[in-house]
């Protein structure tokens, strides 16, 4: 996954314009001096390195391949560039399919002249909104770019968004050094998941591509969904319209054939996010003295959102579902570890067949019965 040139169907989305728009609209970060900024970056790098040992020891998931997944401390525009590269790569098959369909439709040439730029602007608006909210991110599908290295052998990269971490630690009024290490523990858990479980990345990519391959959506409908989200961000939708029946962006473009795939993806993401939360809190007491205070304040912040507009956009983008994944997944991991211990839980990483189903995330005992009793019989 080294290049993504013209084959990425640039006519559907003007990716360069998306980056330019997001960079122009991104909110300024917290007020810090140049020396403070350097100190924050250096500390995040130290914490990311220290987190490797903490996470490996707690999870008992040994790996020697983290060198293939670089840790990058970025600002908000850097996060935007990294995510556009990832989106462009993972969405390429869907956009090629839509490009072909559009080419044979009435008015396709007109749409081709302006549609890509309109979508690029609106996608840029969304990315500018999200760029101030993400603290860290393990990019599983990360093509290398000129200024953003990625793993040479298909590995991803770990991003830590320094201005957002500083902003939240100030907003919550928590101990900065403890909060920075706490964030790094969560993101390092994701890196460990993918480096210690070699099949996980390919499995997840296969599920996503199967989901996209089943998509049978008119290009205009797809672009309208992006427009809906962008208009929510700009406050341009009529009062009450942002509810849209409570459906998220993913659900709006979903066909019936995709529901089974989406259920499996939801279960995997709940597992990954819940496991990271469980680990960061499990490691926390031994290395983060104020972990209890940080967790309480952070949970309150997660739950309430920033504003009515923020809540509406979170719902449309499916971010509320992500918050539920943290809660459900963490409960699953905790319940399984309580029943069969850490090594018993780690059977979840044996193969795709031992991953929990969406139903088992809600009923951990069913997963234990299926995986452990079957193995012992």
Coordinates of C-alpha atoms in Angstrom, one line a residue, residues 71-374:
X71 CA 4.7 6.7 16.6
X72 CA 4.0 10.2 15.2
X73 CA 3.2 13.2 17.4
X74 CA 1.1 15.4 15.1
X75 CA -0.9 18.7 15.2
X76 CA -4.4 19.0 13.9
X77 CA -3.5 19.5 10.2
X78 CA -1.2 16.5 10.5
X79 CA -4.1 14.4 11.7
X80 CA -6.2 15.6 8.8
X81 CA -3.5 14.6 6.2
X82 CA -3.0 11.2 7.7
X83 CA -6.7 10.4 7.7
X84 CA -7.3 11.6 4.2
X85 CA -4.5 9.3 3.1
X86 CA -6.2 6.4 4.9
X87 CA -9.7 7.2 3.7
X88 CA -8.4 7.5 0.1
X89 CA -6.9 4.1 0.3
X90 CA -9.7 2.2 2.0
X91 CA -12.5 3.8 0.0
X92 CA -10.8 3.4 -3.4
X93 CA -12.8 0.3 -4.5
X94 CA -16.1 1.9 -3.6
X95 CA -15.2 5.2 -5.3
X96 CA -14.1 3.3 -8.5
X97 CA -17.4 1.5 -8.5
X98 CA -19.4 4.7 -8.1
X99 CA -17.3 6.5 -10.7
X100 CA -18.2 3.8 -13.2
X101 CA -21.8 4.1 -12.4
X102 CA -21.8 7.9 -12.5
X103 CA -20.1 7.9 -16.0
X104 CA -23.0 6.1 -17.5
X105 CA -25.7 8.2 -15.9
X106 CA -27.5 11.2 -17.3
X107 CA -25.7 14.4 -16.2
X108 CA -22.6 12.4 -15.3
X109 CA -20.3 14.8 -16.9
X110 CA -21.8 17.8 -15.1
X111 CA -21.6 16.0 -11.8
X112 CA -17.9 15.1 -12.6
X113 CA -17.1 18.8 -13.1
X114 CA -18.3 20.0 -9.8
X115 CA -19.2 17.0 -7.6
X116 CA -15.6 16.2 -6.6
X117 CA -14.9 19.7 -5.5
X118 CA -18.2 20.1 -3.6
X119 CA -17.6 16.8 -1.8
X120 CA -14.0 17.7 -1.1
X121 CA -15.1 21.0 0.6
X122 CA -17.7 19.2 2.6
X123 CA -15.4 16.4 3.6
X124 CA -12.9 19.0 4.7
X125 CA -15.5 20.6 6.9
X126 CA -16.1 17.3 8.7
X127 CA -12.4 16.6 9.1
X128 CA -11.8 20.0 10.6
X129 CA -14.6 19.3 13.1
X130 CA -13.1 15.9 14.0
X131 CA -9.5 17.0 14.1
X132 CA -10.0 18.9 17.4
X133 CA -11.6 15.9 19.1
X134 CA -9.3 13.0 18.6
X135 CA -6.6 12.5 21.2
X136 CA -4.8 9.6 19.6
X137 CA -5.4 7.0 16.9
X138 CA -3.9 3.8 15.7
X139 CA -4.1 3.9 11.9
X140 CA -4.5 0.3 10.8
X141 CA -4.6 1.1 7.0
X142 CA -2.0 3.8 6.6
X143 CA -0.3 4.3 3.3
X144 CA 3.1 6.1 3.6
X145 CA 3.2 9.7 2.4
X146 CA 6.1 12.1 2.0
X147 CA 5.7 13.5 5.5
X148 CA 3.9 10.7 7.2
X149 CA 5.8 7.4 7.4
X150 CA 4.0 4.1 8.0
X151 CA 5.1 0.5 8.5
X152 CA 7.1 -1.0 5.7
X153 CA 5.5 -4.4 5.9
X154 CA 1.8 -3.5 6.0
X155 CA 2.1 -2.1 9.5
X156 CA 0.1 1.0 10.5
X157 CA 1.1 4.0 12.5
X158 CA 0.2 5.5 15.9
X159 CA -0.8 9.1 16.0
X160 CA -0.9 11.3 19.1
X161 CA -2.5 14.7 18.5
X162 CA -0.6 16.9 20.9
X163 CA -2.8 20.1 20.9
X164 CA -5.9 18.0 21.6
X165 CA -4.3 16.2 24.5
X166 CA -3.2 19.5 26.1
X167 CA -6.6 21.0 25.5
X168 CA -8.4 18.2 27.2
X169 CA -6.0 17.9 30.2
X170 CA -6.6 21.6 30.8
X171 CA -10.3 21.4 30.4
X172 CA -10.6 18.5 32.8
X173 CA -8.0 20.1 35.2
X174 CA -6.1 16.9 35.7
X175 CA -2.4 16.2 36.2
X176 CA -0.8 16.7 32.7
X177 CA 1.9 14.0 33.0
X178 CA -0.6 11.4 34.2
X179 CA -3.1 12.2 31.6
X180 CA -0.6 12.0 28.7
X181 CA 0.6 8.6 29.9
X182 CA -3.0 7.4 30.3
X183 CA -3.8 8.4 26.7
X184 CA -0.7 6.6 25.4
X185 CA -1.6 3.4 27.2
X186 CA -4.9 3.3 25.3
X187 CA -3.3 3.9 21.9
X188 CA -0.4 1.5 22.6
X189 CA -3.0 -1.2 23.4
X190 CA -4.3 -0.8 19.9
X191 CA -0.8 -1.0 18.4
X192 CA -0.2 -4.2 20.4
X193 CA -3.5 -5.7 19.3
X194 CA -2.5 -5.5 15.6
X195 CA 1.3 -6.2 16.0
X196 CA 0.7 -9.2 18.3
X197 CA -2.1 -10.7 16.2
X198 CA -0.8 -10.9 12.6
X199 CA -4.1 -12.0 11.0
X200 CA -6.2 -9.2 12.6
X201 CA -5.4 -6.4 10.1
X202 CA -6.1 -8.5 7.0
X203 CA -9.3 -9.8 8.6
X204 CA -10.6 -6.3 9.4
X205 CA -9.7 -5.1 5.9
X206 CA -11.5 -8.0 4.4
X207 CA -14.6 -7.3 6.3
X208 CA -14.5 -3.6 5.4
X209 CA -14.0 -4.3 1.7
X210 CA -16.8 -6.9 1.8
X211 CA -19.0 -4.2 3.3
X212 CA -18.0 -1.7 0.6
X213 CA -18.4 -4.2 -2.2
X214 CA -22.0 -4.8 -1.1
X215 CA -22.8 -1.1 -1.2
X216 CA -25.3 -0.4 -3.9
X217 CA -25.9 3.3 -3.6
X218 CA -26.4 6.0 -6.2
X219 CA -23.5 8.4 -6.2
X220 CA -25.8 11.4 -5.6
X221 CA -27.2 9.7 -2.5
X222 CA -23.7 9.1 -1.2
X223 CA -22.8 12.7 -1.7
X224 CA -26.0 13.9 -0.1
X225 CA -25.0 11.9 3.1
X226 CA -21.7 13.8 3.3
X227 CA -23.6 17.0 2.6
X228 CA -26.1 16.3 5.4
X229 CA -23.3 15.9 7.9
X230 CA -21.5 19.0 6.7
X231 CA -24.7 21.1 6.9
X232 CA -25.2 19.9 10.4
X233 CA -21.7 21.1 11.2
X234 CA -22.5 24.5 9.6
X235 CA -25.9 24.7 11.4
X236 CA -27.6 24.8 8.0
X237 CA -30.3 22.2 8.5
X238 CA -33.8 23.0 9.6
X239 CA -34.8 22.6 13.3
X240 CA -35.3 18.9 14.2
X241 CA -34.2 17.6 10.8
X242 CA -30.8 16.5 12.1
X243 CA -32.4 13.5 13.8
X244 CA -33.1 11.8 10.5
X245 CA -34.9 8.9 12.3
X246 CA -31.9 8.4 14.5
X247 CA -29.8 6.8 11.8
X248 CA -26.1 7.3 11.4
X249 CA -24.2 8.0 8.2
X250 CA -23.2 4.4 8.0
X251 CA -26.8 3.2 8.4
X252 CA -28.0 5.6 5.7
X253 CA -25.8 4.1 3.0
X254 CA -26.3 0.5 4.3
X255 CA -28.1 -2.1 2.2
X256 CA -29.8 -5.2 3.7
X257 CA -26.9 -7.4 2.5
X258 CA -24.5 -5.4 4.7
X259 CA -26.2 -5.8 8.0
X260 CA -24.5 -9.1 8.8
X261 CA -21.1 -7.7 7.9
X262 CA -21.7 -4.5 10.0
X263 CA -22.7 -6.7 13.0
X264 CA -19.4 -8.5 12.8
X265 CA -17.5 -5.2 12.4
X266 CA -19.3 -3.7 15.4
X267 CA -18.4 -6.7 17.5
X268 CA -14.7 -6.5 16.5
X269 CA -14.6 -2.7 17.1
X270 CA -16.3 -3.1 20.5
X271 CA -13.7 -5.7 21.5
X272 CA -10.7 -3.6 20.4
X273 CA -12.0 -0.4 22.0
X274 CA -13.2 -2.1 25.2
X275 CA -9.9 -4.0 25.6
X276 CA -8.0 -0.7 25.3
X277 CA -10.1 0.9 28.0
X278 CA -9.7 -2.1 30.2
X279 CA -6.0 -2.1 29.8
X280 CA -5.5 1.6 30.4
X281 CA -7.4 1.4 33.6
X282 CA -5.8 -1.9 34.6
X283 CA -2.2 -0.6 34.1
X284 CA -3.2 2.8 35.4
X285 CA -3.0 2.4 39.2
X286 CA 0.6 1.2 39.1
X287 CA 1.9 4.0 36.8
X288 CA -0.7 6.7 36.8
X289 CA -1.4 7.9 40.4
X290 CA -4.4 10.0 39.5
X291 CA -6.1 7.4 37.2
X292 CA -9.3 7.3 39.1
X293 CA -9.8 11.1 38.9
X294 CA -8.9 11.1 35.2
X295 CA -11.3 8.3 34.4
X296 CA -14.2 9.9 36.2
X297 CA -13.8 13.3 34.6
X298 CA -13.1 11.8 31.2
X299 CA -16.2 9.6 31.3
X300 CA -18.3 12.6 32.2
X301 CA -16.9 14.6 29.3
X302 CA -17.5 11.7 26.9
X303 CA -21.1 11.3 28.0
X304 CA -22.3 14.9 27.7
X305 CA -20.7 16.1 24.4
X306 CA -20.0 19.7 23.8
X307 CA -23.2 21.1 22.4
X308 CA -26.5 20.4 20.8
X309 CA -24.8 20.7 17.4
X310 CA -22.1 18.3 18.6
X311 CA -24.6 15.8 19.7
X312 CA -26.5 16.0 16.3
X313 CA -23.3 15.5 14.3
X314 CA -22.1 12.7 16.5
X315 CA -25.3 10.9 15.9
X316 CA -25.2 11.4 12.1
X317 CA -21.6 10.2 11.9
X318 CA -22.2 7.3 14.1
X319 CA -19.9 8.5 16.9
X320 CA -22.6 7.8 19.5
X321 CA -22.3 4.1 18.5
X322 CA -18.5 4.4 19.1
X323 CA -19.1 5.6 22.6
X324 CA -21.4 2.6 23.2
X325 CA -18.6 0.3 21.8
X326 CA -16.3 1.5 24.5
X327 CA -18.8 0.7 27.3
X328 CA -20.0 -2.6 25.9
X329 CA -16.6 -3.8 24.9
X330 CA -15.0 -3.0 28.3
X331 CA -17.8 -4.8 30.1
X332 CA -17.2 -7.9 27.9
X333 CA -13.5 -7.9 28.5
X334 CA -13.9 -7.4 32.3
X335 CA -16.5 -10.2 32.5
X336 CA -14.5 -12.7 30.5
X337 CA -11.3 -12.0 32.5
X338 CA -13.2 -12.4 35.7
X339 CA -14.4 -15.8 34.6
X340 CA -11.3 -17.3 32.9
X341 CA -8.4 -14.9 33.5
X342 CA -6.2 -12.9 31.2
X343 CA -4.8 -16.0 29.4
X344 CA -8.3 -17.4 29.0
X345 CA -9.5 -14.0 27.5
X346 CA -6.5 -14.0 25.1
X347 CA -8.0 -17.0 23.3
X348 CA -10.1 -14.3 21.6
X349 CA -7.0 -13.6 19.4
X350 CA -6.6 -17.2 18.2
X351 CA -8.5 -16.8 14.9
X352 CA -11.5 -15.0 13.3
X353 CA -13.6 -17.8 14.6
X354 CA -12.8 -17.0 18.2
X355 CA -13.7 -13.3 17.9
X356 CA -17.0 -12.5 19.8
X357 CA -20.2 -12.0 17.9
X358 CA -22.3 -8.9 18.4
X359 CA -24.6 -11.0 20.6
X360 CA -21.7 -12.4 22.6
X361 CA -20.4 -8.8 23.4
X362 CA -23.7 -8.3 25.2
X363 CA -23.5 -11.8 26.8
X364 CA -19.9 -12.6 27.6
X365 CA -20.8 -16.0 29.2
X366 CA -22.0 -17.2 25.8
X367 CA -18.5 -16.5 24.4
X368 CA -16.9 -18.3 27.2
X369 CA -19.2 -21.3 26.7
X370 CA -18.6 -21.4 23.0
X371 CA -14.8 -20.9 23.0
X372 CA -13.7 -22.6 26.2
X373 CA -16.1 -25.5 26.5
X374 CA -15.6 -26.3 22.9

